CSV table of C-alpha atoms and ligand atoms in Angstrom, one decimal:
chain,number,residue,atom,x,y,z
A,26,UNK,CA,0.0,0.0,0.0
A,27,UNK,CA,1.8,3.5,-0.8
A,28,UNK,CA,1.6,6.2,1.8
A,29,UNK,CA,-0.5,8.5,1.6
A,30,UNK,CA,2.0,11.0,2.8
A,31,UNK,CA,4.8,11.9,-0.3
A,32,UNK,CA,8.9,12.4,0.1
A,33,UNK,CA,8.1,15.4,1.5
A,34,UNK,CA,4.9,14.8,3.9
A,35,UNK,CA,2.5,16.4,1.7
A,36,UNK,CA,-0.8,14.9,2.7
A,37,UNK,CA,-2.6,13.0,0.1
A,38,UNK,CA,-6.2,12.1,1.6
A,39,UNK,CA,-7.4,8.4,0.4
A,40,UNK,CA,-10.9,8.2,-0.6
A,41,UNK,CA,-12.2,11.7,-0.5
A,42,UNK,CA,-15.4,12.2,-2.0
A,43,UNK,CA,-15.7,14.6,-4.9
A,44,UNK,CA,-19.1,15.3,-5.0
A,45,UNK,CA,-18.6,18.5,-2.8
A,46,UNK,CA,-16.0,19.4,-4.9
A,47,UNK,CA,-18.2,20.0,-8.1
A,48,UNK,CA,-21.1,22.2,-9.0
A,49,UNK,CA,-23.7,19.7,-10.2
A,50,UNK,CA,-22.9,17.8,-6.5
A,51,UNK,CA,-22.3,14.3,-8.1
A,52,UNK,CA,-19.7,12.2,-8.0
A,53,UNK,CA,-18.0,9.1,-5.8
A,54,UNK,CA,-14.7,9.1,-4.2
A,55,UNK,CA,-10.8,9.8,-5.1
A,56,UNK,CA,-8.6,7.2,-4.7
A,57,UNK,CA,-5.9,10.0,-3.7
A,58,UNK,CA,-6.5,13.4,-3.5
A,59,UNK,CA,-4.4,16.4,-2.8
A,60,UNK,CA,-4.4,20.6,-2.9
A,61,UNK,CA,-1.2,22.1,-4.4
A,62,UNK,CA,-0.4,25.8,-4.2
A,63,UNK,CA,3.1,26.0,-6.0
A,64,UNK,CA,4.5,24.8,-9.1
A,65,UNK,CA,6.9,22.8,-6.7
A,66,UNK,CA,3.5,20.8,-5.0
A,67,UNK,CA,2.1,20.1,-8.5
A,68,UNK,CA,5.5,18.7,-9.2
A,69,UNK,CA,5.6,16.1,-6.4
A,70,UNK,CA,1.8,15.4,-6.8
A,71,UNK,CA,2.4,14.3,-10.6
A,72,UNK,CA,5.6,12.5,-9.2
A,73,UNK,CA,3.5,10.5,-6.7
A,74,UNK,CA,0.8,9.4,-9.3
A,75,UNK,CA,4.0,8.5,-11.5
A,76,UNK,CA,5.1,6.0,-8.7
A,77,UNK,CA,1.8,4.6,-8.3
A,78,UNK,CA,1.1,4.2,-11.7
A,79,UNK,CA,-2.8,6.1,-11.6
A,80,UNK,CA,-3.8,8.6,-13.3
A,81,UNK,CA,-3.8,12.7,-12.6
A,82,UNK,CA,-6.9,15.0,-12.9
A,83,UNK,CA,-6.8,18.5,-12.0
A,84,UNK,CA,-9.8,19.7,-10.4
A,85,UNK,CA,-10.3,23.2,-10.6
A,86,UNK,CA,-14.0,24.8,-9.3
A,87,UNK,CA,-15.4,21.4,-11.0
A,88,UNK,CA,-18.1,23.4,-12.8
A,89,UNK,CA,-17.4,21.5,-16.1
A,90,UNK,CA,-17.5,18.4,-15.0
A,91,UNK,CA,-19.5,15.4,-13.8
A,92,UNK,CA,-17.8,13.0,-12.0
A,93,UNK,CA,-19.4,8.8,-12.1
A,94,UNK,CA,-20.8,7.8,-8.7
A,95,UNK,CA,-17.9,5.3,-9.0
A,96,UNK,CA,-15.6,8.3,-8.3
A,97,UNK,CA,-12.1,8.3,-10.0
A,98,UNK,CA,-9.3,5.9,-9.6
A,99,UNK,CA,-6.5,7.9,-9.4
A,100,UNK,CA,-5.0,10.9,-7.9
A,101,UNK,CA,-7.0,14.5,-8.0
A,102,UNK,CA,-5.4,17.7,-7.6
A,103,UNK,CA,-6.7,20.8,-6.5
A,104,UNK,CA,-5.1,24.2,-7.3
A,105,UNK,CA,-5.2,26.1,-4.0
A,106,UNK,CA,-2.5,29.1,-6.0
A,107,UNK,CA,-4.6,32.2,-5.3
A,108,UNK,CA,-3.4,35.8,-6.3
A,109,UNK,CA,-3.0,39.0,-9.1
A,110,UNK,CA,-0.8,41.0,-9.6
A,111,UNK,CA,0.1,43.7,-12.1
A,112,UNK,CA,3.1,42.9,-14.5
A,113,UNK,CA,2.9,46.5,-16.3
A,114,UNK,CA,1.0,49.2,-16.6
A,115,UNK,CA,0.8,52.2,-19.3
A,116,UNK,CA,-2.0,54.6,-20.2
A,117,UNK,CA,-3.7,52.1,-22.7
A,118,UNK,CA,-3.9,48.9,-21.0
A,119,UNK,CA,-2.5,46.7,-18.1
A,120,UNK,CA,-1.3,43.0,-18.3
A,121,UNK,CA,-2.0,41.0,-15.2
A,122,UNK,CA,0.0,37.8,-13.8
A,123,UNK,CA,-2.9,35.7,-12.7
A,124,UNK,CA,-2.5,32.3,-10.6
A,125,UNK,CA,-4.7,29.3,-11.2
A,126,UNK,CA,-7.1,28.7,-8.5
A,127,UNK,CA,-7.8,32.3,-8.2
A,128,UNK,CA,-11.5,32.3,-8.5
A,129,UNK,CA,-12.2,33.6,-12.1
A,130,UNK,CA,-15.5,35.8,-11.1
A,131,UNK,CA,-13.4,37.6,-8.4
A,132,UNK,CA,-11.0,38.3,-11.2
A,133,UNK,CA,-13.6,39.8,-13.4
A,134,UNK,CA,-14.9,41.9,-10.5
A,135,UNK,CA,-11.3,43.3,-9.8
A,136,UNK,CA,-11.1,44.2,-13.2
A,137,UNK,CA,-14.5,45.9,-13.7
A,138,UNK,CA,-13.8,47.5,-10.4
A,139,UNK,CA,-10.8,49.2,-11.9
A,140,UNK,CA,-12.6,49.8,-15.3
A,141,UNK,CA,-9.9,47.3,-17.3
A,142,UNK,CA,-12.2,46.4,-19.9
A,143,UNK,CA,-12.1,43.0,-22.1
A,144,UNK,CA,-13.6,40.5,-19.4
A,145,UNK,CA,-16.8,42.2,-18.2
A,146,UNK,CA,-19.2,40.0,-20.9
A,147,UNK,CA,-17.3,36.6,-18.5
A,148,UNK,CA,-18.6,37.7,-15.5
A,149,UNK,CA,-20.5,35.0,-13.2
A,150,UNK,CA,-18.8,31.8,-14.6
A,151,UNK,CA,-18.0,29.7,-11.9
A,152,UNK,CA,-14.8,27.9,-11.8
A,153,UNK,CA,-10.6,28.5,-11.7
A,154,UNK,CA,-9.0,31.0,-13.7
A,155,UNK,CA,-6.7,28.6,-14.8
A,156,UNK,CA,-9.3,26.2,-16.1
A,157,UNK,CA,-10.9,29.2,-18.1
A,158,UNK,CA,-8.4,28.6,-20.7
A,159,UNK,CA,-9.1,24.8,-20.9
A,160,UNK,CA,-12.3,25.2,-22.9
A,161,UNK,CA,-11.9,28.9,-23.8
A,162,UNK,CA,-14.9,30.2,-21.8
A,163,UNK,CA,-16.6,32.8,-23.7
A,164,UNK,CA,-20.5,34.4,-23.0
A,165,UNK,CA,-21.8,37.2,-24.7
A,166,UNK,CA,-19.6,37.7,-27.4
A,167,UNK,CA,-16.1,37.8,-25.3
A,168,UNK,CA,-13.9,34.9,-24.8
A,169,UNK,CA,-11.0,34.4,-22.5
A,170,UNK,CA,-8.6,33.7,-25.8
A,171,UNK,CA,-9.2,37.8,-26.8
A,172,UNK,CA,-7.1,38.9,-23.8
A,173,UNK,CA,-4.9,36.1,-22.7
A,174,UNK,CA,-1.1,36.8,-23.9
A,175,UNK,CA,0.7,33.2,-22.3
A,176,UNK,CA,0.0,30.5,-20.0
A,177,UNK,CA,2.2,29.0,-17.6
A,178,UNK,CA,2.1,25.4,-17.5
A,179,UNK,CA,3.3,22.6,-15.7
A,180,UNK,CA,4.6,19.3,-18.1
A,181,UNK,CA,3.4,16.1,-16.6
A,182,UNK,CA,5.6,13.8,-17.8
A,183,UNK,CA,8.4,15.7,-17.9
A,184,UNK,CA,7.9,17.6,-14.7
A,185,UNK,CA,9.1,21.4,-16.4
A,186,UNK,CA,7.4,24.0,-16.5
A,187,UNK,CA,6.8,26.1,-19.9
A,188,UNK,CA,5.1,29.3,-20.9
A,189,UNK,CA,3.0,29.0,-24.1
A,190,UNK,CA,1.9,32.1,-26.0
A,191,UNK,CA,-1.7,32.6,-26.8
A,192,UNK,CA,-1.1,30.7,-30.3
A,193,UNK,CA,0.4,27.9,-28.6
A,194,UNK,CA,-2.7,27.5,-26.6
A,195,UNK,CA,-4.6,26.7,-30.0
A,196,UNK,CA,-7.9,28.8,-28.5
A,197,UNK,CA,-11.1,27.9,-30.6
A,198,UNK,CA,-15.1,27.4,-29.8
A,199,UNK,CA,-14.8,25.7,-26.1
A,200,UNK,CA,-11.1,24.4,-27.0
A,201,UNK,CA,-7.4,24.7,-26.7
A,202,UNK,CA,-5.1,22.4,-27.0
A,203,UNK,CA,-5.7,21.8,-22.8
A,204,UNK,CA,-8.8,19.5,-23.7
A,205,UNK,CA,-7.5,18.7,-27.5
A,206,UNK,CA,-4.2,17.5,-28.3
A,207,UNK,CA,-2.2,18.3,-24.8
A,208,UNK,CA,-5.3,16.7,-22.5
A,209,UNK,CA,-4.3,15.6,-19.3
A,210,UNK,CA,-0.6,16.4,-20.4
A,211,UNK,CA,0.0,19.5,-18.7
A,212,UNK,CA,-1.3,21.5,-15.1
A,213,UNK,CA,-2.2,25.3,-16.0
A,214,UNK,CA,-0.3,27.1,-13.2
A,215,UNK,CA,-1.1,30.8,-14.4
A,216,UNK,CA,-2.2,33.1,-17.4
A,217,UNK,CA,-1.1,36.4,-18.3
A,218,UNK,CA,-4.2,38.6,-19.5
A,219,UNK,CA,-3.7,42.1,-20.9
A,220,UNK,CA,-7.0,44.2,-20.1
A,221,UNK,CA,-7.2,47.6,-22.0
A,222,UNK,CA,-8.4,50.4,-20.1
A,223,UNK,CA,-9.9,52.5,-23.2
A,224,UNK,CA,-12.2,49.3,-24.8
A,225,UNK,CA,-15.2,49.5,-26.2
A,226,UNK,CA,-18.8,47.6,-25.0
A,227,UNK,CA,-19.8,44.5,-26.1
A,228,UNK,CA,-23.6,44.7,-26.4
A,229,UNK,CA,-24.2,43.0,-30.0
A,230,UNK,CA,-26.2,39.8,-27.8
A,231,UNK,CA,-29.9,40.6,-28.1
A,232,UNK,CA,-30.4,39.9,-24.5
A,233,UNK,CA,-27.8,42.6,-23.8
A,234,UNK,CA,-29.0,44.8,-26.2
A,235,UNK,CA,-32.7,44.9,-25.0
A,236,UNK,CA,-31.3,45.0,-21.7
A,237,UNK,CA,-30.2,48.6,-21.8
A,238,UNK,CA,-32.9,49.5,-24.1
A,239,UNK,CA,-35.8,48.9,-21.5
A,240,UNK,CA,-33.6,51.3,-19.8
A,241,UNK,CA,-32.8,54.3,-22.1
A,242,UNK,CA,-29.4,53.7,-21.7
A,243,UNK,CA,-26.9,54.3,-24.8
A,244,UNK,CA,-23.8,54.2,-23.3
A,245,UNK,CA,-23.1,51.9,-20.3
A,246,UNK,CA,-20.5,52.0,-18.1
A,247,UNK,CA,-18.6,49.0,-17.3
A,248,UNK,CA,-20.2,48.4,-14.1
A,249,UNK,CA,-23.2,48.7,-15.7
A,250,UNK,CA,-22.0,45.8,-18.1
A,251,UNK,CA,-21.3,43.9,-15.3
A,252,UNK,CA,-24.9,44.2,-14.1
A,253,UNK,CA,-26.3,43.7,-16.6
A,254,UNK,CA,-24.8,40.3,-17.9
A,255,UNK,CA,-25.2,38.9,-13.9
A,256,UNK,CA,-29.2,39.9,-13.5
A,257,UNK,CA,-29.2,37.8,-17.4
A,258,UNK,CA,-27.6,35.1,-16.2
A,259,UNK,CA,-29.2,34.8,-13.0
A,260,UNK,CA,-33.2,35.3,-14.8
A,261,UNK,CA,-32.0,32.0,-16.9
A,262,UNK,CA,-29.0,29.9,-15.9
A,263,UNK,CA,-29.0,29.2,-11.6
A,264,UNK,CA,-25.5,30.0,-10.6
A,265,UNK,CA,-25.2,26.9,-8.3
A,266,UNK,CA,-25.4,27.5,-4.8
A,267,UNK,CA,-25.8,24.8,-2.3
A,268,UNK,CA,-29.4,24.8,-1.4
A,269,UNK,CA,-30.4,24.7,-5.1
A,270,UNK,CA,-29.3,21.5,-6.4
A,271,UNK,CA,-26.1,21.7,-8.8
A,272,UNK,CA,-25.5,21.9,-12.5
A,273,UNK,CA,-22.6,22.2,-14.7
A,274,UNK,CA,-23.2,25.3,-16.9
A,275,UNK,CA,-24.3,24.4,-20.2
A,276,UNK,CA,-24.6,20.5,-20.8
A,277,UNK,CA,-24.3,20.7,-24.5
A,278,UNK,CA,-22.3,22.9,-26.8
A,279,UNK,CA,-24.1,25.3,-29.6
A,280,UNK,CA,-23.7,24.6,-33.3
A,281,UNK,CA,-21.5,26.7,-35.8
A,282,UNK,CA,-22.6,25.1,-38.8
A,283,UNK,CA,-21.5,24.9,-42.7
A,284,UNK,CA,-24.6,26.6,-45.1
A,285,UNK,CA,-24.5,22.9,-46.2
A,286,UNK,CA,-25.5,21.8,-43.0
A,287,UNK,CA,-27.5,24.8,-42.5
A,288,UNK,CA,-29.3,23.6,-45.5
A,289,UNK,CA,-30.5,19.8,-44.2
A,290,UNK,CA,-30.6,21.3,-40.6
A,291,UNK,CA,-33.6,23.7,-42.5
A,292,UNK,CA,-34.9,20.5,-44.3
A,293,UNK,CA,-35.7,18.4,-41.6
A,294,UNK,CA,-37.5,21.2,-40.0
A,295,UNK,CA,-39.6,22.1,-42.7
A,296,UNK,CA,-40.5,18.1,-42.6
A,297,UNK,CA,-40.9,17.4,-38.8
A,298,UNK,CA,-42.3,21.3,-37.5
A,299,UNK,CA,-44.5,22.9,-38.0
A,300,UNK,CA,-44.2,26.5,-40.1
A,301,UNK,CA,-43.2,29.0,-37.3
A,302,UNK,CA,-40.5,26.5,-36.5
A,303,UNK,CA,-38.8,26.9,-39.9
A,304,UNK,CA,-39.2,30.7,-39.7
A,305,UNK,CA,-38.0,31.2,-36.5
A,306,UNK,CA,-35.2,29.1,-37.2
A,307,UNK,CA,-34.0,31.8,-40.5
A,308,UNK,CA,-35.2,34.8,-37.8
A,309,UNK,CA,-32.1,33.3,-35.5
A,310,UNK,CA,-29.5,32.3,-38.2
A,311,UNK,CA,-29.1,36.7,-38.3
A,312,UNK,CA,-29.6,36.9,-34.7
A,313,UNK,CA,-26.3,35.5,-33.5
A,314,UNK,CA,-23.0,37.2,-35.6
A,315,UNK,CA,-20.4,34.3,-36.4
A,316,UNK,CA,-17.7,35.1,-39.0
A,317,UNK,CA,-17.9,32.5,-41.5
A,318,UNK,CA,-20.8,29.8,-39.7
A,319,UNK,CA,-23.9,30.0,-38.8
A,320,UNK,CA,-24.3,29.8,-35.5
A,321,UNK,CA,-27.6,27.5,-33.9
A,322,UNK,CA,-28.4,27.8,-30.3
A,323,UNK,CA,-28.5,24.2,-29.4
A,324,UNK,CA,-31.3,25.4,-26.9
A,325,UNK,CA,-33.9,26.2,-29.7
A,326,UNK,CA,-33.5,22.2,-31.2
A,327,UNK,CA,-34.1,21.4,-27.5
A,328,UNK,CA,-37.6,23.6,-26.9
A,329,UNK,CA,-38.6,22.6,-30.3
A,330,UNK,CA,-38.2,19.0,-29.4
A,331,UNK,CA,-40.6,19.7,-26.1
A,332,UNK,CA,-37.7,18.9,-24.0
A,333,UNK,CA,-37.5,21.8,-21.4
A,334,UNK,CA,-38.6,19.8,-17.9
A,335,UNK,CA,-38.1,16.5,-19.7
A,336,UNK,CA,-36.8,14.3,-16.1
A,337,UNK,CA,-35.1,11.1,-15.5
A,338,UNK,CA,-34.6,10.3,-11.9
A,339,UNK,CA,-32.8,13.5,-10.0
A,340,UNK,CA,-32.2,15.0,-13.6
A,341,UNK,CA,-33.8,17.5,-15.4
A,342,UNK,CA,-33.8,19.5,-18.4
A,343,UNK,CA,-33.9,23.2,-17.3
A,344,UNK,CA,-37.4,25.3,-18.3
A,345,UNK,CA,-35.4,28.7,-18.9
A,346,UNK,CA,-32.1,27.1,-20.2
A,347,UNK,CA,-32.4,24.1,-21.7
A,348,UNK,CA,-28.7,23.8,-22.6
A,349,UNK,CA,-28.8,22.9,-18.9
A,350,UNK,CA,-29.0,20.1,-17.0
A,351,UNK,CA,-30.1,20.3,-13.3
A,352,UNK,CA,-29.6,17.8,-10.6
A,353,UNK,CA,-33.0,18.2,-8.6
A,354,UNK,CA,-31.5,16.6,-5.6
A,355,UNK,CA,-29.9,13.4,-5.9
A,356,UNK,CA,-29.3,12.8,-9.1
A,357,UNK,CA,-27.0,10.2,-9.4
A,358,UNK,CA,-24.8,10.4,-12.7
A,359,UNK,CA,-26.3,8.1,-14.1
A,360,UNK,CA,-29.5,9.9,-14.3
A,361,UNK,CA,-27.7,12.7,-15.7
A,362,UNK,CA,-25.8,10.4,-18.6
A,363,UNK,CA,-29.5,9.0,-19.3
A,364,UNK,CA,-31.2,12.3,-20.2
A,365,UNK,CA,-28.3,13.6,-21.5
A,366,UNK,CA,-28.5,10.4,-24.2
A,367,UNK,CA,-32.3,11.2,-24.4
A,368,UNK,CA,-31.9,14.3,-25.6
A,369,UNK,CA,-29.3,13.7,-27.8
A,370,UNK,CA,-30.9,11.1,-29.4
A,371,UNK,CA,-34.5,13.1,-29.6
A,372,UNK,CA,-32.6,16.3,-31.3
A,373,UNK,CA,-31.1,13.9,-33.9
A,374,UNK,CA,-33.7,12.3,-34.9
A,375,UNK,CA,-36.2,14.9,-35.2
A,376,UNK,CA,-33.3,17.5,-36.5
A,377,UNK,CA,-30.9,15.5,-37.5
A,378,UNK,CA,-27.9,17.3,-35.8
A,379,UNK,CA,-25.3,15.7,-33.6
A,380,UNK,CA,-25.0,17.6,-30.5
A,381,UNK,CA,-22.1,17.5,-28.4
A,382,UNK,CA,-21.5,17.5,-24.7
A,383,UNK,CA,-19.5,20.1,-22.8
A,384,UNK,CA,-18.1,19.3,-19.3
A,385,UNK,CA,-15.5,16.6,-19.1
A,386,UNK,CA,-16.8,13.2,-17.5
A,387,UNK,CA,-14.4,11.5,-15.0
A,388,UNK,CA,-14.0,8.2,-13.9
A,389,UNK,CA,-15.9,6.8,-16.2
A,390,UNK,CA,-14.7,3.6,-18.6
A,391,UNK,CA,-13.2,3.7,-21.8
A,392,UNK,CA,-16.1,1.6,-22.7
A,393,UNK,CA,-18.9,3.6,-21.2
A,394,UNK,CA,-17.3,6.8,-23.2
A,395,UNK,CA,-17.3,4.8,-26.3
A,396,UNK,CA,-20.7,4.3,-25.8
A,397,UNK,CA,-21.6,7.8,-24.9
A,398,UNK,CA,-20.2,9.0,-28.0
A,399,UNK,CA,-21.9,6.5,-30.2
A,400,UNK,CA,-25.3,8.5,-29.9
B,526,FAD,C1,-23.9,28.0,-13.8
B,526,FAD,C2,-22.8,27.8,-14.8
B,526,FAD,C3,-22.6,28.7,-15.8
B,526,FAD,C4,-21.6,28.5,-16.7
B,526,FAD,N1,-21.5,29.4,-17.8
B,526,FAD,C5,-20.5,29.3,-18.7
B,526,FAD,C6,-20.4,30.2,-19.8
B,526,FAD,O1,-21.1,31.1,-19.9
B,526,FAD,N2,-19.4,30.0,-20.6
B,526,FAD,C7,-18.4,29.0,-20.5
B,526,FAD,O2,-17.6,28.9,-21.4
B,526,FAD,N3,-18.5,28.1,-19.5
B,526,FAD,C8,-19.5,28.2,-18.6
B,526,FAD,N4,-19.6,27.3,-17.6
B,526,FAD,C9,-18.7,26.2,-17.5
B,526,FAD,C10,-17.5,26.4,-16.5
B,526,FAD,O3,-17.8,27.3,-15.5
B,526,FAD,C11,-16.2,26.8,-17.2
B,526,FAD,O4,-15.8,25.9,-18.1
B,526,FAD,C12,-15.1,27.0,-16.1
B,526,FAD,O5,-14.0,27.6,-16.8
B,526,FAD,C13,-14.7,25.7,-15.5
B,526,FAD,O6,-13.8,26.0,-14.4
B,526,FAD,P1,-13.6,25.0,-13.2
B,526,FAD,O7,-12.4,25.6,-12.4
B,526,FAD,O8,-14.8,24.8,-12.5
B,526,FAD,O9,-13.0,23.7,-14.0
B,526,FAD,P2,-13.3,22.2,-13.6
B,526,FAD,O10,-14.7,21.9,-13.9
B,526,FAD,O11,-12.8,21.9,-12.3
B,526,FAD,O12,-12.4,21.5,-14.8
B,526,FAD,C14,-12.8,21.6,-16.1
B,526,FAD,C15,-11.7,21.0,-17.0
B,526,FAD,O13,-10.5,21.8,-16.9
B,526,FAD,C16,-9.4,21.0,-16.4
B,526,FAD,N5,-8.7,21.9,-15.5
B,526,FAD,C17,-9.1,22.7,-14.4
B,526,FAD,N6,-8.1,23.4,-13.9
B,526,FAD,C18,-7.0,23.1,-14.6
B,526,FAD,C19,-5.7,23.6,-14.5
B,526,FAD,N7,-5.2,24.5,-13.6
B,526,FAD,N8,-4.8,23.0,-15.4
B,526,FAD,C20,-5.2,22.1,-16.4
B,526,FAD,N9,-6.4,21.7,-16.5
B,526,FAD,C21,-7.3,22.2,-15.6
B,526,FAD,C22,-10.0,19.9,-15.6
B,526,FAD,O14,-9.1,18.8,-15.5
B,526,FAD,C23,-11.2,19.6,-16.5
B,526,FAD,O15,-10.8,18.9,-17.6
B,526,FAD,C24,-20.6,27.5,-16.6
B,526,FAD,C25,-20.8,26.5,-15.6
B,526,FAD,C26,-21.9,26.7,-14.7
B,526,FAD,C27,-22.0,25.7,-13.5
C-alpha cells in the first residue's frame, strides 16, 4: 500500500469524496487526493501518481465536469495558487500575472472594479481561472482567448514548466489544445491577460441589447456591463449554490454550422415542425453574428423538441435554459448520462444534428465513453 503521505509529507487524503468538490454535487470518491499551491506541489503530486502508476486530474472549481458515482481511480489535484498582480501598466492597457485557482468571477470583478475592460461579458462563470483557458470560456460575445497573452504550464511527464503564447494554446469554440491535443498532459499554473483600459462595449447579444434599451441607456458604463450580464444570467442559468441542487453550466455545446448543414438542418425542419419553427429558425440564423458559420443555439433544437422539464430520476432538463441540466437533488450520474442520451438522441432524430456535450466526464470507462459517443 503506498503512503499517503509523499517524500516530503504532503498529505494526500485516500478516498475523499468529490461530490462536494463539483457544482452539479455528483460524484464518488478519489482514490488519492491532494491541494497544491506551488509549481513545486504540483511537481511532487504528478511524481507520486508517476510511482503509483494512476492517473492525474486537476480539479479546478469542478463546474465542467460530472464525476461517475464510481468516483475516480486515481489521484485529483486541487489548485489552491490564489493571487493577481500587475506585470505593467501604461496609459492604454494593463497586463495581469494571474494564478490558477484564483476564482475567475473575483477576477472579473477586480477588473470591472478598476474599469480594465475586455472581461466584463465573462462575469459570473463559476470555476478557476486557470481552467478558463481549458475550454476557452466565452459568453456574450467575449472569450478568454481575446485577452490572454501566455499560459504558464506545468509538463506532466516531464515535470518542467513552460510558458506558451496565446497561439500555442490553440484557442477555438470551447477548446485549446488543454482539452484537445495536450489533455491531461499539462497543469495550467497561471495566465497572463492584458485588459485595455480604453475598450469598447460588447452589447451585439440581443439579450444585452434589449437589456439597456428597457432602460434608455446608450452608453453603459462598465459596471453597468457587469450588471447587466449577472441579472441575465441569473433570470435564466441558476448559478449553483448549495441549497439549489447543482448543475454544470451548459450540458451541450451550440452549433457553428456549414450553409450545407444549414441547409438539411432547414430540411428536416420544414419536414418534422411545424411553419413557425422553420421561420423562426432563418429569424435566429441573423440573430447570432459568427464570421464564417452559422451559428444555432443548441437550446432552440431542444424547446422545439418539447424537452425543457423532460426528467429522468434526479435529472432534469432546465425550463429557462435548456442547454442545462439540473440535478434536482440526488441525481446520481447516471441519471444525468440518461437524459443527457435522451436528448441527444431526440434532437437527432427529429433534426438530424449531432449535438455534443461540454463538461469533461471523469471516472468513467473507456467503454462507457465509447458508448456515450456513439449516440
Ligand atoms: C452555472 C454555470 C454557468 C456557466 N457558464 C459558462 C459560460 O457562460 N461560458 C463558458 O464557457 N462556460 C460556462 N460554464 C462552465 C464552467 O464554468 C467553465 O468551463 C469554467 O472555466 C470551469 O472552471 P472550473 O475551475 O470549474 O473547472 P473544472 O470543472 O474543475 O475542470 C474543467 C476541466 O478543466 C481542467 N482543469 C481545471 N483546472 C485546470 C488547470 N489548472 N490546469 C489544467 N487543467 C485544468 C479539468 O481537468 C477539466 O478537464 C458554466 C458553468 C456553470 C456551472
Amino acid at each position: 500500500m503506498p503512503s499517503p503521505f509523499d517524500a516530503t509529507g504532503m498529505v494526500m487524503q485516500e478516498a475523499e469524496l468529490l461530490k462536494p468538490y463539483t457544482t452539479f454535487k455528483i460524484g464518488g470518491p478519489a482514490r488519492y487526493f491532494a491541494n497544491a499551491a506551488s509549481t513545486e506541489e504540483f511537481r511532487e503530486i504528478s511524481n507520486f501518481a508517476t510511482k503509483i502508476e494512476l492517473p492525474l486530474f486537476v480539479l479546478g472549481g469542478g463546474s465542467n465536469i460530472l464525476v461517475s458515482d464510481r468516483g475516480y481511480e486515481g489521484v485529483v489535484v486541487h489548485p489552491a495558487c490564489r493571487g493577481v498582480e500587475i506585470a505593467h501598466e501604461d496609459a492604454e492597457a494593463v497586463t495581469l500575472e494571474v494564478n490558477a485557482a484564483e476564482t475567475w468571477d473575483d477576477l472579473v470583478h477586480y477588473a470591472v472594479e478598476r474599469g480594465w475592460w475586455g472581461i466584463e461579458n465573462l462575469s459570473h462563470i463559476p470555476g478557476q481561472a486557470g481552467a478558463a483557458l481549458v475550454q476557452n470560456i466565452g459568453a456574450y460575445g467575449q472569450q478568454v482567448s481575446d485577452v490572454v497573452q501566455q499560459a504558464r504550464v506545468l509538463d506532466i511527464a516531464t515535470r518542467t514548466p513552460r510558458a506558451l503564447s496565446a497561439a500555442e494554446c490553440g484557442f477555438g469554440y470551447r477548446r485549446s489544445i488543454f482539452n484537445t491535443t495536450d489533455r491531461g498532459k499539462l497543469i495550467i499554473v497561471g495566465l497572463t491577460l492584458r485588459l485595455s483600459k480604453h475598450g469598447g462595449a460588447h452589447l451585439d447579444y440581443p439579450d444585452v441589447r434589449a437589456y439597456f434599451q428597457e432602460r434608455g441607456i446608450q452608453h453603459p458604463s462598465i459596471a453597468e456591463i457587469r450588471q447587466a450580464i449577472i441579472a441575465i444570467r441569473d433570470s435564466k442559468f441558476p448559478f449553483p449554490r448549495e441549497e439549489r441542487g447543482g448543475n454544470a453550466g451548459s450540458f451541450f455545446k451550440n452549433l457553428n454550422l456549414a450553409e450545407s448543414e444549414y441547409a438539411s438542418l432547414r430540411e428536416m425542419l420544414r419536414r418534422n415542425f411545424p411553419k413557425q419553427v422553420v421561420a423562426r429558425l432563418e429569424e435566429i440564423r441573423n440573430r447570432f453574428p459568427s464570421a464564417g458559420q452559422i451559428k444555432i443555439p443548441t437550446a432552440f433544437l431542444i424547446s422545439i423538441c418539447d424537452l425543457k422539464g423532460y426528467r429522468i430520476g434526479g435529472a432534469q432538463v432546465n425550463e429557462t435554459q435548456p442547454l442545462v441540466l439540473l440535478n434536482q437533488g440526488g441525481a446520481t450520474s447516471q441519471d444525468v448520462i440518461a437524459l443527457a442520451q435522451h436528448v441527444r438522441k431526440t434532437v437527432r432524430e427529429r433534426t438530424g444534428m449531432k449535438i455534443s456535450i461540454e463538461p469533461e466526464l471523469v471516472g468513467f470507462t473507456p467503454r462507457e465513453l465509447a458508448e456515450k459517443e456513439e449516440q
